[in-house]
Coordinates of C-alpha atoms in Angstrom, one line a residue:
M1 CA 23.5 114.8 -9.3
R2 CA 21.0 111.6 -8.5
E3 CA 18.3 111.9 -5.8
V4 CA 17.8 109.8 -2.8
A5 CA 14.8 110.2 -0.6
L6 CA 15.6 109.5 3.1
I7 CA 12.8 108.6 5.4
G8 CA 12.7 108.7 9.1
H9 CA 14.7 110.4 11.9
G10 CA 17.5 109.8 14.5
L11 CA 21.2 109.2 14.6
M12 CA 21.3 107.0 11.5
H13 CA 19.1 109.1 9.5
D14 CA 21.5 112.0 10.3
A15 CA 24.6 110.2 9.6
I16 CA 23.4 108.8 6.3
A17 CA 22.2 112.3 5.1
G18 CA 25.7 113.9 5.9
R19 CA 27.5 111.0 4.4
L20 CA 25.7 110.9 1.1
A21 CA 25.4 114.8 0.6
A22 CA 28.5 115.0 -1.4
D23 CA 27.5 112.5 -4.0
W24 CA 23.8 112.5 -3.9
Q25 CA 20.8 115.0 -3.7
V26 CA 19.4 114.0 -0.5
G27 CA 15.7 114.8 0.4
R28 CA 15.0 114.2 3.9
H29 CA 11.3 113.3 5.2
D30 CA 9.8 112.2 8.3
T31 CA 7.5 109.8 6.4
A32 CA 7.3 108.1 3.1
A33 CA 4.0 109.8 2.3
Q34 CA 6.0 113.0 2.2
V35 CA 8.3 112.0 -0.6
P36 CA 7.6 113.8 -4.0
G37 CA 8.5 112.2 -7.4
G38 CA 12.0 112.1 -8.8
P39 CA 14.2 110.1 -6.4
H40 CA 16.2 107.2 -7.8
L41 CA 16.0 105.3 -4.4
L42 CA 14.3 105.5 -1.0
I43 CA 16.1 104.8 2.1
A44 CA 14.0 104.1 5.3
A45 CA 16.3 104.6 8.4
D46 CA 15.0 104.0 11.8
D47 CA 17.0 103.8 15.1
S48 CA 14.2 101.7 16.7
W49 CA 12.8 98.2 15.6
N50 CA 10.2 99.9 13.6
T51 CA 8.2 97.3 11.8
A52 CA 5.4 99.7 10.8
R53 CA 7.8 101.5 8.3
T54 CA 7.7 98.6 5.8
A55 CA 4.1 99.2 4.7
E56 CA 4.6 103.1 4.2
A57 CA 8.0 102.7 2.4
R58 CA 6.7 99.9 0.2
A59 CA 3.5 102.0 -0.7
A60 CA 5.7 104.9 -1.8
S61 CA 8.2 102.7 -3.6
T62 CA 5.4 101.1 -5.8
K63 CA 3.8 104.6 -6.3
L64 CA 7.1 106.0 -7.4
A65 CA 8.3 102.9 -9.2
V66 CA 11.8 103.0 -7.4
P67 CA 13.5 100.7 -5.2
W68 CA 13.8 101.2 -1.3
L69 CA 16.6 100.1 1.2
R70 CA 15.8 99.3 4.8
V71 CA 18.1 100.3 7.6
R72 CA 16.9 99.7 11.0
A73 CA 18.2 99.2 14.6
E74 CA 17.1 96.0 16.4
L75 CA 18.4 96.1 19.9
G76 CA 22.0 94.8 19.8
Q77 CA 22.3 95.0 15.9
V78 CA 21.6 97.3 12.8
V79 CA 20.1 95.4 9.8
I80 CA 20.6 96.9 6.4
G81 CA 18.5 95.6 3.5
P82 CA 17.2 94.0 1.6
L83 CA 16.9 96.4 -1.4
E84 CA 13.3 95.8 -2.3
I85 CA 12.5 96.4 -6.0
P86 CA 8.6 96.7 -7.1
G87 CA 7.6 93.6 -8.7
E88 CA 10.6 91.6 -8.1
A89 CA 10.8 88.5 -5.8
G90 CA 12.9 88.9 -2.5
C91 CA 11.1 91.6 -0.6
V92 CA 11.4 92.8 3.0
S93 CA 8.5 90.4 4.0
C94 CA 10.4 87.4 2.5
A95 CA 13.4 88.3 4.5
E96 CA 11.6 88.7 7.8
R97 CA 9.8 85.4 7.1
R98 CA 12.9 83.7 6.6
R99 CA 14.3 85.3 9.7
R100 CA 11.3 84.4 11.8
L101 CA 11.3 80.7 10.7
V102 CA 15.0 80.1 11.3
R103 CA 15.0 81.3 14.9
A104 CA 15.7 78.6 17.5
D105 CA 13.0 79.9 19.8
Q106 CA 10.0 81.2 17.6
E107 CA 7.5 81.1 20.5
G108 CA 9.8 82.9 22.8
H109 CA 10.4 85.7 20.3
R110 CA 6.7 86.1 19.6
A111 CA 6.0 86.3 23.4
I112 CA 8.5 89.1 23.8
W113 CA 6.8 91.1 20.9
R114 CA 3.4 90.5 22.2
R115 CA 4.5 92.0 25.7
H116 CA 7.0 94.6 24.6
G117 CA 6.3 95.3 21.0
R118 CA 5.0 98.8 21.6
V119 CA 8.3 99.8 23.3
L120 CA 10.6 98.0 20.8
R121 CA 9.0 99.8 17.8
G122 CA 9.2 103.2 19.3
R123 CA 12.4 103.3 21.5
P124 CA 15.9 103.8 19.9
S125 CA 18.4 101.0 20.7
S126 CA 20.5 101.9 23.5
W127 CA 23.4 100.1 21.8
L128 CA 23.3 102.5 19.0
T129 CA 26.1 105.3 19.4
P130 CA 27.0 107.9 17.0
L131 CA 30.1 105.9 16.1
A132 CA 28.1 102.9 15.1
A133 CA 25.6 105.3 13.1
T134 CA 28.6 106.6 11.3
Q135 CA 29.8 103.2 10.4
V136 CA 26.3 102.4 9.0
A137 CA 26.4 105.5 7.0
E138 CA 29.8 104.4 5.5
I139 CA 28.4 101.0 4.6
V140 CA 25.3 102.6 3.0
A141 CA 27.5 105.0 1.0
A142 CA 29.7 102.2 -0.2
L143 CA 26.7 100.3 -1.4
L144 CA 25.4 103.3 -3.2
S145 CA 28.8 104.1 -4.8
E146 CA 28.1 100.9 -6.9
G147 CA 25.0 102.8 -8.4
D148 CA 21.8 101.2 -6.9
A149 CA 22.8 99.0 -3.8
S150 CA 22.1 96.1 -5.9
R151 CA 24.4 94.0 -3.7
M152 CA 21.6 94.0 -1.3
R153 CA 19.1 92.4 -3.6
R154 CA 17.8 89.2 -1.8
A155 CA 20.5 89.8 1.1
L156 CA 20.8 91.4 4.5
M157 CA 23.8 93.2 6.0
T158 CA 24.1 93.1 9.8
V159 CA 26.2 95.3 12.0
N160 CA 26.9 94.0 15.7
L161 CA 26.5 97.1 17.8
E162 CA 28.8 95.6 20.5
R163 CA 31.7 94.6 18.2
L164 CA 30.9 96.7 15.1
D165 CA 31.6 93.7 12.9
V166 CA 29.5 93.3 9.6
G167 CA 27.9 90.0 8.4
V168 CA 26.2 89.6 5.0
H169 CA 23.3 87.1 4.7
P170 CA 21.7 86.2 1.4
F171 CA 18.4 84.7 1.4
L172 CA 16.1 83.0 -1.0
P173 CA 12.7 84.6 -1.8
D174 CA 9.7 82.8 -0.2
A175 CA 7.7 81.1 -3.1
L176 CA 4.4 81.8 -0.8
C177 CA 5.1 85.4 0.2
D178 CA 1.9 87.5 0.1
T179 CA 3.8 90.4 -1.4
C180 CA 6.1 89.0 -4.0
G181 CA 5.7 85.0 -4.0
D182 CA 5.8 83.4 -7.4
A183 CA 4.0 80.1 -6.2
P184 CA 1.4 79.4 -9.1
Q185 CA -2.1 78.3 -8.5
D186 CA -2.4 74.5 -8.3
T187 CA -4.0 73.1 -11.5
A188 CA -4.3 69.7 -13.0
Q189 CA -2.1 70.9 -16.0
L190 CA 0.8 71.5 -13.6
A191 CA 0.3 68.0 -12.2
D192 CA 0.7 66.2 -15.4
L193 CA 3.7 64.2 -15.5
V194 CA 5.8 62.8 -18.6
L195 CA 8.9 60.8 -17.4
E196 CA 12.2 61.6 -19.3
P197 CA 15.2 59.3 -19.8
R198 CA 17.8 60.1 -16.8
Q199 CA 21.1 58.3 -16.8
M200 CA 22.6 57.7 -13.5
Q201 CA 25.7 59.5 -12.7
R202 CA 27.3 56.1 -12.2
A203 CA 26.1 52.6 -12.2
G204 CA 24.2 51.7 -9.1
S205 CA 24.2 55.2 -7.7
F206 CA 20.3 55.7 -8.3
R207 CA 21.3 59.5 -8.6
T208 CA 21.3 61.7 -11.5
R209 CA 24.1 64.2 -10.7
E210 CA 26.6 65.2 -8.1
V211 CA 25.5 67.6 -5.6
T212 CA 27.6 70.9 -5.8
E213 CA 29.8 72.2 -3.1
D214 CA 28.1 75.5 -2.7
L215 CA 24.9 73.8 -1.3
E216 CA 25.6 75.4 2.3
E217 CA 26.2 78.6 0.8
L218 CA 23.0 78.6 -0.8
Y219 CA 20.8 77.2 1.8
V220 CA 22.4 77.7 5.3
D221 CA 22.6 80.9 7.2
Q222 CA 21.8 81.5 10.8
E223 CA 20.2 84.8 10.2
C224 CA 17.9 84.2 7.3
G225 CA 18.8 80.8 5.5
L226 CA 16.2 78.2 4.8
I227 CA 18.2 76.2 7.2
G228 CA 19.4 78.0 10.2
S229 CA 22.2 75.7 11.5
I230 CA 23.9 72.4 11.3
S231 CA 24.8 70.3 14.3
E232 CA 27.4 67.5 14.1
W233 CA 28.2 64.5 16.2
T234 CA 29.6 60.9 15.8
A235 CA 27.8 57.7 16.3
G236 CA 30.2 54.8 16.2
V237 CA 31.9 54.9 12.8
L238 CA 29.5 57.3 11.3
A239 CA 29.6 61.2 11.1
V240 CA 26.0 62.4 11.9
A241 CA 24.8 66.0 11.1
S242 CA 21.3 67.5 11.7
A243 CA 20.0 70.5 9.7
R244 CA 17.4 72.6 11.5
V245 CA 14.6 73.9 9.2
G246 CA 12.0 76.5 10.3
G247 CA 8.5 75.3 9.6
R248 CA 5.5 77.6 8.7
G249 CA 3.4 76.2 11.5
G250 CA 5.8 77.7 14.1
G251 CA 7.7 74.5 14.9
E252 CA 10.8 73.3 13.3
V253 CA 11.7 70.1 11.2
M254 CA 15.1 68.5 11.0
G255 CA 17.1 66.9 8.2
Y256 CA 19.5 64.2 9.1
G257 CA 22.7 63.0 7.4
R258 CA 24.7 59.9 8.2
A259 CA 27.9 59.0 6.3
E260 CA 31.4 58.1 6.6
T261 CA 32.7 61.6 6.4
R262 CA 31.6 64.9 8.0
T263 CA 31.3 66.6 4.6
A264 CA 29.0 63.8 3.3
S265 CA 26.8 63.8 6.5
R266 CA 26.5 67.7 6.3
R267 CA 25.4 67.3 2.7
I268 CA 22.9 64.6 3.2
A269 CA 21.5 66.7 6.2
V270 CA 21.0 69.7 4.0
L271 CA 19.3 67.7 1.4
E272 CA 17.0 65.9 3.7
G273 CA 16.2 69.4 5.2
L274 CA 15.2 70.7 1.7
E275 CA 13.0 67.6 1.4
R276 CA 11.3 68.2 4.8
Y277 CA 10.8 72.0 3.8
G278 CA 9.1 70.9 0.6
G279 CA 6.8 68.2 2.5
A280 CA 5.6 70.8 5.0
Q281 CA 5.4 74.1 3.1
G282 CA 3.5 73.6 -0.1
A283 CA 4.7 74.9 -3.4
R284 CA 1.5 75.8 -5.1
R285 CA -1.6 77.8 -4.0
P286 CA -4.5 75.2 -3.7
A287 CA -7.4 76.1 -5.8
V288 CA -10.0 73.2 -5.0
R289 CA -12.3 73.5 -2.0
A290 CA -15.1 70.9 -2.4
S291 CA -16.6 67.6 -0.9
F292 CA -15.5 64.1 -2.1
A293 CA -19.1 63.7 -3.3
E294 CA -18.5 66.6 -5.6
V295 CA -15.0 65.6 -7.1
A296 CA -15.1 61.8 -6.5
G297 CA -14.7 61.2 -10.4
H298 CA -11.3 62.6 -10.5
A299 CA -10.2 62.4 -6.9
L300 CA -8.4 59.8 -4.5
D301 CA -10.8 58.2 -1.9
P302 CA -8.9 59.0 1.4
R303 CA -10.3 55.8 2.9
T304 CA -7.7 54.0 0.6
L305 CA -4.9 55.5 2.6
G306 CA -5.9 53.9 6.0
L307 CA -8.0 56.0 8.3
Y308 CA -9.1 55.4 12.0
P309 CA -11.9 53.1 13.5
P310 CA -14.8 54.9 15.1
E311 CA -13.7 54.5 18.6
R312 CA -10.3 56.3 17.9
Y313 CA -12.1 59.6 17.3
R314 CA -13.7 59.5 20.7
L315 CA -10.4 59.5 22.4
P316 CA -9.7 62.6 24.5
G317 CA -7.6 65.1 22.8
F318 CA -7.7 63.0 19.4
L319 CA -7.1 65.7 16.8
Y320 CA -8.7 64.2 13.6
R321 CA -12.2 64.2 12.5
P322 CA -14.0 61.3 10.7
F323 CA -13.9 61.4 6.8
D324 CA -17.4 62.6 5.5
V325 CA -18.0 62.4 1.9
N326 CA -20.2 65.4 2.1
E327 CA -17.7 67.7 4.0
T328 CA -15.7 70.2 2.3
Y329 CA -11.9 69.8 2.0
T330 CA -8.9 71.5 0.5
W331 CA -7.5 69.4 -2.3
V332 CA -4.3 69.5 -4.5
W333 CA -3.5 68.0 -7.8
G334 CA -1.1 65.0 -8.2
Y335 CA -0.5 62.5 -11.0
S336 CA -1.9 59.0 -11.1
F337 CA 0.1 56.4 -13.0
A338 CA -2.8 54.0 -13.0
R339 CA -5.2 56.5 -14.5
K340 CA -2.5 58.1 -16.4
E341 CA -3.8 61.5 -15.8
P342 CA -3.9 64.1 -12.8
I343 CA -5.8 63.4 -9.5
L344 CA -7.0 65.4 -6.7
V345 CA -5.6 64.4 -3.3
P346 CA -6.6 65.9 0.1
Q347 CA -4.2 68.6 1.1
S348 CA -3.7 67.2 4.4
C349 CA -2.7 63.8 3.0
A350 CA -0.2 65.7 0.4
Y351 CA 1.5 67.9 2.9
Y352 CA 2.0 67.8 6.7
Q353 CA 1.9 70.8 9.2
N354 CA -1.3 71.8 7.3
G355 CA -3.8 71.5 10.1
H356 CA -5.6 68.4 11.4
E357 CA -8.2 67.4 9.1
L358 CA -8.1 63.7 8.2
V359 CA -5.0 61.9 9.3
Y360 CA -1.7 62.0 11.2
E361 CA 0.6 62.6 8.3
I362 CA 4.5 63.0 8.3
S363 CA 7.3 62.6 5.6
N364 CA 6.0 59.3 4.2
G365 CA 6.9 59.2 0.5
C366 CA 8.6 62.5 0.5
A367 CA 12.0 62.8 -1.6
L368 CA 14.4 65.1 -3.3
G369 CA 16.2 64.6 -6.3
G370 CA 18.3 66.1 -8.9
S371 CA 15.6 65.5 -11.4
L372 CA 11.8 64.7 -11.0
E373 CA 12.4 61.1 -12.0
E374 CA 15.1 60.8 -9.3
A375 CA 12.8 62.4 -6.6
V376 CA 9.9 60.0 -7.7
L377 CA 12.2 56.9 -7.4
H378 CA 13.2 57.6 -4.0
G379 CA 9.8 58.5 -2.9
V380 CA 8.6 55.1 -4.1
L381 CA 11.4 53.5 -2.2
E382 CA 10.5 55.2 1.2
V383 CA 6.9 54.0 0.7
A384 CA 8.1 50.6 0.1
E385 CA 10.4 50.5 3.0
R386 CA 7.9 51.8 5.6
D387 CA 5.1 49.5 4.2
A388 CA 7.2 46.5 4.4
F389 CA 8.3 47.3 7.9
L390 CA 4.7 47.7 9.3
L391 CA 3.3 44.9 7.3
T392 CA 6.2 42.7 8.8
W393 CA 5.4 44.0 12.4
Y394 CA 1.5 44.0 12.5
C395 CA 1.2 40.6 10.7
R396 CA 4.1 39.0 12.6
I397 CA 5.8 37.9 9.3
P398 CA 8.8 35.8 10.1
A399 CA 11.1 37.4 7.8
P400 CA 14.1 35.3 7.0
R401 CA 17.7 36.7 8.0
I402 CA 20.0 37.8 5.4
E403 CA 23.4 36.0 5.8
T404 CA 26.0 38.9 5.8
A405 CA 28.7 36.3 4.7
G406 CA 27.2 36.7 1.2
V407 CA 27.8 40.5 1.1
S408 CA 30.2 41.4 -1.8
D409 CA 30.5 45.3 -0.8
R410 CA 33.5 45.4 1.2
R411 CA 32.6 48.8 2.6
L412 CA 29.4 47.5 3.9
Q413 CA 31.4 44.5 5.4
W414 CA 33.8 47.0 7.3
Q415 CA 31.0 49.3 8.5
L416 CA 29.1 46.3 10.0
A417 CA 32.2 44.9 11.8
S418 CA 33.1 48.3 13.0
V419 CA 29.8 48.8 14.4
E420 CA 29.5 45.6 16.1
A421 CA 33.2 46.0 17.6
E422 CA 32.6 49.5 18.8
T423 CA 29.1 49.2 20.3
G424 CA 29.1 45.6 21.5
Y425 CA 25.7 45.1 19.8
D426 CA 25.0 42.3 17.4
V427 CA 23.3 43.6 14.3
F428 CA 21.0 41.4 12.0
F429 CA 19.5 41.9 8.8
H430 CA 16.0 40.5 7.7
D431 CA 14.3 40.4 4.3
I432 CA 11.2 42.1 4.7
S433 CA 10.4 42.6 0.9
V434 CA 6.8 42.2 0.2
E435 CA 4.8 41.3 -3.0
Q436 CA 6.3 44.1 -5.3
R437 CA 9.8 42.3 -4.8
I438 CA 11.5 45.6 -4.2
P439 CA 14.4 44.9 -1.7
C440 CA 13.4 46.0 1.8
V441 CA 15.5 45.3 4.8
W442 CA 15.0 45.4 8.5
A443 CA 18.2 45.9 10.5
I444 CA 18.0 45.0 14.3
A445 CA 20.8 45.7 16.8
V446 CA 20.6 43.3 19.7
N447 CA 22.3 43.7 23.0
P448 CA 23.7 40.3 23.7
R449 CA 24.3 41.1 27.5
D450 CA 22.3 41.8 30.3
D451 CA 24.1 45.1 31.2
G452 CA 21.3 47.4 31.4
R453 CA 21.7 49.2 28.1
A454 CA 18.9 49.2 25.4
A455 CA 18.0 45.7 24.4
T456 CA 17.1 46.4 20.8
I457 CA 17.1 49.1 18.2
S458 CA 15.2 48.6 15.0
A459 CA 15.5 50.5 11.6
A460 CA 14.8 49.7 7.8
G461 CA 16.3 50.4 4.5
S462 CA 15.3 50.0 0.8
S463 CA 17.0 50.3 -2.6
P464 CA 16.8 48.6 -5.9
D465 CA 20.1 47.2 -4.8
P466 CA 19.8 44.8 -1.8
E467 CA 23.2 45.5 -0.4
R468 CA 22.5 49.3 -0.6
A469 CA 19.2 48.6 1.2
M470 CA 21.4 46.9 3.9
A471 CA 23.6 49.7 4.0
N472 CA 20.8 52.1 4.4
A473 CA 19.3 50.4 7.2
L474 CA 22.7 49.7 8.9
S475 CA 23.5 53.7 8.9
E476 CA 20.1 54.2 10.5
V477 CA 20.4 51.7 13.3
A478 CA 24.1 52.4 13.9
S479 CA 23.7 56.1 14.3
S480 CA 20.8 55.5 16.9
I481 CA 22.4 52.9 19.3
A482 CA 24.1 55.8 21.3
P483 CA 21.1 58.2 21.5
V484 CA 18.4 55.3 22.3
G485 CA 20.8 54.1 24.9
E486 CA 21.1 57.4 26.5
K487 CA 17.4 58.2 26.5
Y488 CA 16.9 54.7 27.9
A489 CA 19.3 55.2 30.8
E490 CA 17.3 58.4 31.7
H491 CA 13.8 57.2 31.1
R492 CA 13.8 53.4 32.2
E493 CA 10.7 53.8 34.2
R494 CA 8.8 55.5 31.2
A495 CA 9.7 52.6 29.2
R496 CA 8.3 50.2 31.7
Q497 CA 5.2 52.3 31.9
M498 CA 4.7 52.3 27.9
L499 CA 5.1 48.3 28.3
A500 CA 2.0 48.2 30.1
D501 CA 0.0 51.0 28.6
P502 CA 0.7 51.4 24.8
G503 CA -1.6 54.6 24.9
L504 CA 1.5 56.2 26.5
V505 CA 3.5 55.9 23.4
K506 CA 3.0 59.4 22.1
E507 CA 6.1 60.6 20.2
M508 CA 8.5 59.2 17.6
E509 CA 11.2 58.7 20.4
D510 CA 8.8 56.7 22.5
H511 CA 8.7 53.8 19.9
S512 CA 12.4 53.2 20.3
L513 CA 12.5 53.9 23.9
L514 CA 9.8 51.2 24.5
Y515 CA 12.0 48.5 22.7
A516 CA 15.0 49.3 24.5
H517 CA 13.2 47.6 27.6
P518 CA 14.0 43.8 27.6
D519 CA 10.7 42.9 28.2
A520 CA 9.2 44.7 25.2
A521 CA 12.2 43.3 23.0
R522 CA 10.6 39.8 23.5
R523 CA 8.0 40.9 21.3
L524 CA 10.4 40.8 18.3
D525 CA 11.1 37.0 19.1
F526 CA 8.9 36.4 15.8
L527 CA 11.7 38.3 13.7
T528 CA 15.0 37.3 15.6
G529 CA 14.0 33.6 15.7
A530 CA 12.6 33.3 12.2
P531 CA 13.6 30.3 10.3
G532 CA 15.6 30.4 6.9
R533 CA 18.3 32.2 5.6
R534 CA 18.8 34.2 2.6
R535 CA 21.9 35.9 0.7
P536 CA 21.7 39.3 -0.4
A537 CA 21.5 38.4 -4.0
D538 CA 18.3 36.4 -3.2
L539 CA 16.5 39.6 -2.7
G540 CA 16.7 40.3 -6.4
A541 CA 18.0 43.7 -7.5
V542 CA 16.2 46.0 -10.0
T543 CA 19.0 46.7 -12.2
G544 CA 20.0 49.2 -14.9
T545 CA 21.9 52.5 -15.8
D546 CA 18.8 54.3 -16.8
L547 CA 17.2 55.6 -13.7
T548 CA 14.0 56.2 -15.4
G549 CA 13.9 52.6 -16.5
V550 CA 14.4 51.3 -12.9
L551 CA 11.6 53.7 -11.7
T552 CA 9.2 52.6 -14.5
E553 CA 9.9 48.8 -13.5
M554 CA 9.1 49.6 -9.9
V555 CA 5.9 51.6 -10.8
K556 CA 4.9 48.6 -13.0
R557 CA 5.4 46.3 -9.9
Y558 CA 2.9 48.3 -8.0
L559 CA 0.3 48.6 -10.9
D560 CA 0.8 44.9 -11.6
T561 CA -0.3 44.2 -8.0
G562 CA -3.3 46.3 -8.1
L563 CA -2.0 49.4 -6.5
D564 CA -1.7 53.0 -8.0
V565 CA 1.2 55.3 -7.7
I566 CA 0.4 58.9 -7.1
V567 CA 3.0 61.8 -7.3
I568 CA 2.4 65.2 -5.8
D569 CA 5.2 67.6 -7.1
Q570 CA 6.2 69.7 -4.0
T571 CA 9.0 71.5 -5.9
G572 CA 9.1 75.1 -5.1
S573 CA 11.4 77.9 -6.2
E574 CA 13.7 77.3 -3.2
H575 CA 14.2 73.8 -4.5
R576 CA 14.8 75.0 -8.2
A577 CA 17.4 77.2 -6.9
G578 CA 19.6 74.4 -6.2
G579 CA 18.5 72.3 -9.3
F580 CA 16.4 70.0 -7.2
A581 CA 13.0 68.5 -7.5
C582 CA 10.9 67.7 -4.5
V583 CA 7.9 65.1 -4.4
K584 CA 5.6 63.1 -2.2
V585 CA 4.5 59.7 -3.4
L586 CA 1.3 58.2 -2.2
I587 CA 0.5 54.4 -2.9
P588 CA -3.1 53.8 -1.7
G589 CA -3.4 50.6 0.0
T590 CA 0.1 50.6 1.6
L591 CA 0.8 51.3 5.4
S592 CA 2.0 54.8 6.2
M593 CA 4.4 55.4 9.2
T594 CA 2.9 57.1 12.0
F595 CA 4.3 57.9 15.6
G596 CA 2.2 57.7 18.6
H597 CA 0.4 54.6 19.0
D598 CA -3.0 56.2 18.8
H599 CA -2.1 57.6 15.3
R600 CA -1.8 54.3 13.7
R601 CA -3.7 53.8 10.4
L602 CA -4.7 50.3 9.7
D603 CA -8.4 50.5 8.7
D604 CA -9.7 49.9 5.2
L605 CA -6.3 48.2 4.0
P606 CA -7.1 44.7 2.7
R607 CA -3.6 44.0 2.0
L608 CA -2.7 44.0 5.8
L609 CA -4.7 40.7 5.9
T610 CA -3.6 39.2 2.6
V611 CA 0.1 39.8 2.2
P612 CA 1.5 37.1 4.6
R613 CA -0.7 34.5 2.4
L614 CA 0.7 36.0 -0.9
L615 CA 4.3 35.7 0.6
G616 CA 3.7 32.1 1.5
H617 CA 3.8 32.4 5.3
R618 CA 0.0 31.6 5.7
D619 CA -2.3 29.4 3.9
R620 CA -5.3 31.8 4.5
D621 CA -5.8 35.5 5.0
L622 CA -5.4 36.8 8.6
A623 CA -8.4 37.7 10.6
P624 CA -8.2 41.2 12.0
E625 CA -7.8 40.1 15.6
E626 CA -4.6 38.3 14.6
L627 CA -2.8 41.4 13.9
T628 CA -0.6 42.7 16.9
S629 CA -2.0 45.5 19.0
D630 CA 1.5 46.5 20.0
P631 CA 3.2 49.8 19.1
H632 CA 5.7 49.3 16.4
P633 CA 9.7 49.7 16.9
F634 CA 10.6 51.9 14.2
L635 CA 13.0 54.6 14.8

């Protein structure tokens, strides 16, 4: 008869011991330290939220080289699992971290534990009855009847103590878990990049494979998923979804999906959530701590990414410190296409939610793909889109309007007509492509009536295909008309105040709120009144069915204009579980999107003054004082 060591005491301990006695030799112990050699399995059963049990059970499990199964009451539920196997990824700590990150109110939960943790750890749940304990024992017996409870590897089972219903919640191991994480140490060798040929799944898709239908099954779970929940609503003709991703920094990040169907919008939201997770978390363990002076020969100079003028650092509450070549920073490895070799990049520029060292950083250049090449392509496109938008804004470039009558994509024509008919807004597209000639489009929804609704909403899109760039920009602006309008109706006075004091523009939503005000919208006259018209075909597509070929051409255009393209591979085991790659693309010299007017990053970026001349809009370079000092209107 096989032996199981049962640790703990209380109702569940007694019920499990009684139920297993017929099939197992059960050794009962108050603590894990009392367990002798010989058992096939350890079970730690506690009627209270005893968080201290993990360390002692894990120590015994490791010493005896046997797995252990957690069974614990937590106020209104019992949690069974995971089955932790020494040396295998997917431990109890992973599960608890997933649960913590996915909670909607992480700070509230922490506050309760700070105040009541001692009581919660020691007092049995008042919801736990003998009947519930019996049900838990039956579940444990059923799991062990399979031999080793292997069904609980990388999974939790919850028993609701009010209804006694049962839920199963698989989870992905945490690559950065201190106990079992498999995140490798960051090295130059891992950053080396060799592009492989990748055929598009269909011409013009710029994707290498279809996303499988089990995406939500793999990533979404309210108890311990990488994504906790998906919210859905409609915006005009579009279905919109948001995926809530827990961040290690204690906050949360959101992935959004906008599509014609509910299924597609949910899928896109999950994919963007995975991208946000990669950009905020880090998939490798940084190994380089050095000053720029010490590593300058093989490191990116952060000043080429745009920093802040000296007076900005003196603002009250400004979180960032001036760059110092002799100060020690954490660096990660990326790949430089210009140097054709790995290069060190400041960690705070490669990932966000990693403290406040050099600059405000968000998801600029972050992208997910079905292959590394696909992810890099879309990372380059995002950099191109945001750079083009900000150059157009700060330089007041009179970007020509794109004639929608020349659109060949009937779906795009239908979407545009539907948005305008349903919302009453006029939507215009402007060609904001810059010197690399990658199609980039500014979409602006203009309220033609003086009816108190938001005056303008702006967004942007990019793609190797001009009409797809238009469609991307349209989906962004169309899904934002209603929420921006609702916020403006509630916060008109704040919009008026920001109009007079740009320093009040602090958050992402403030930018669109400001330009909902009709007096701020007049700042966009340089765009809406721009002379000249273009057809979509005039923007010039980057064509081909070889996705890697399209990517190579786009990278070449940056290199030919004197700019490097740097790739930081953010792919973690969580991404690989779904067959994805995740990257951040940096293109030093381009403008990075920021939110909060004081966070704008314009210093030491010469292109900001030269691009209008290169595009033929000026016969000379701009002077710094000719740049607008107004906050940008990007959503």
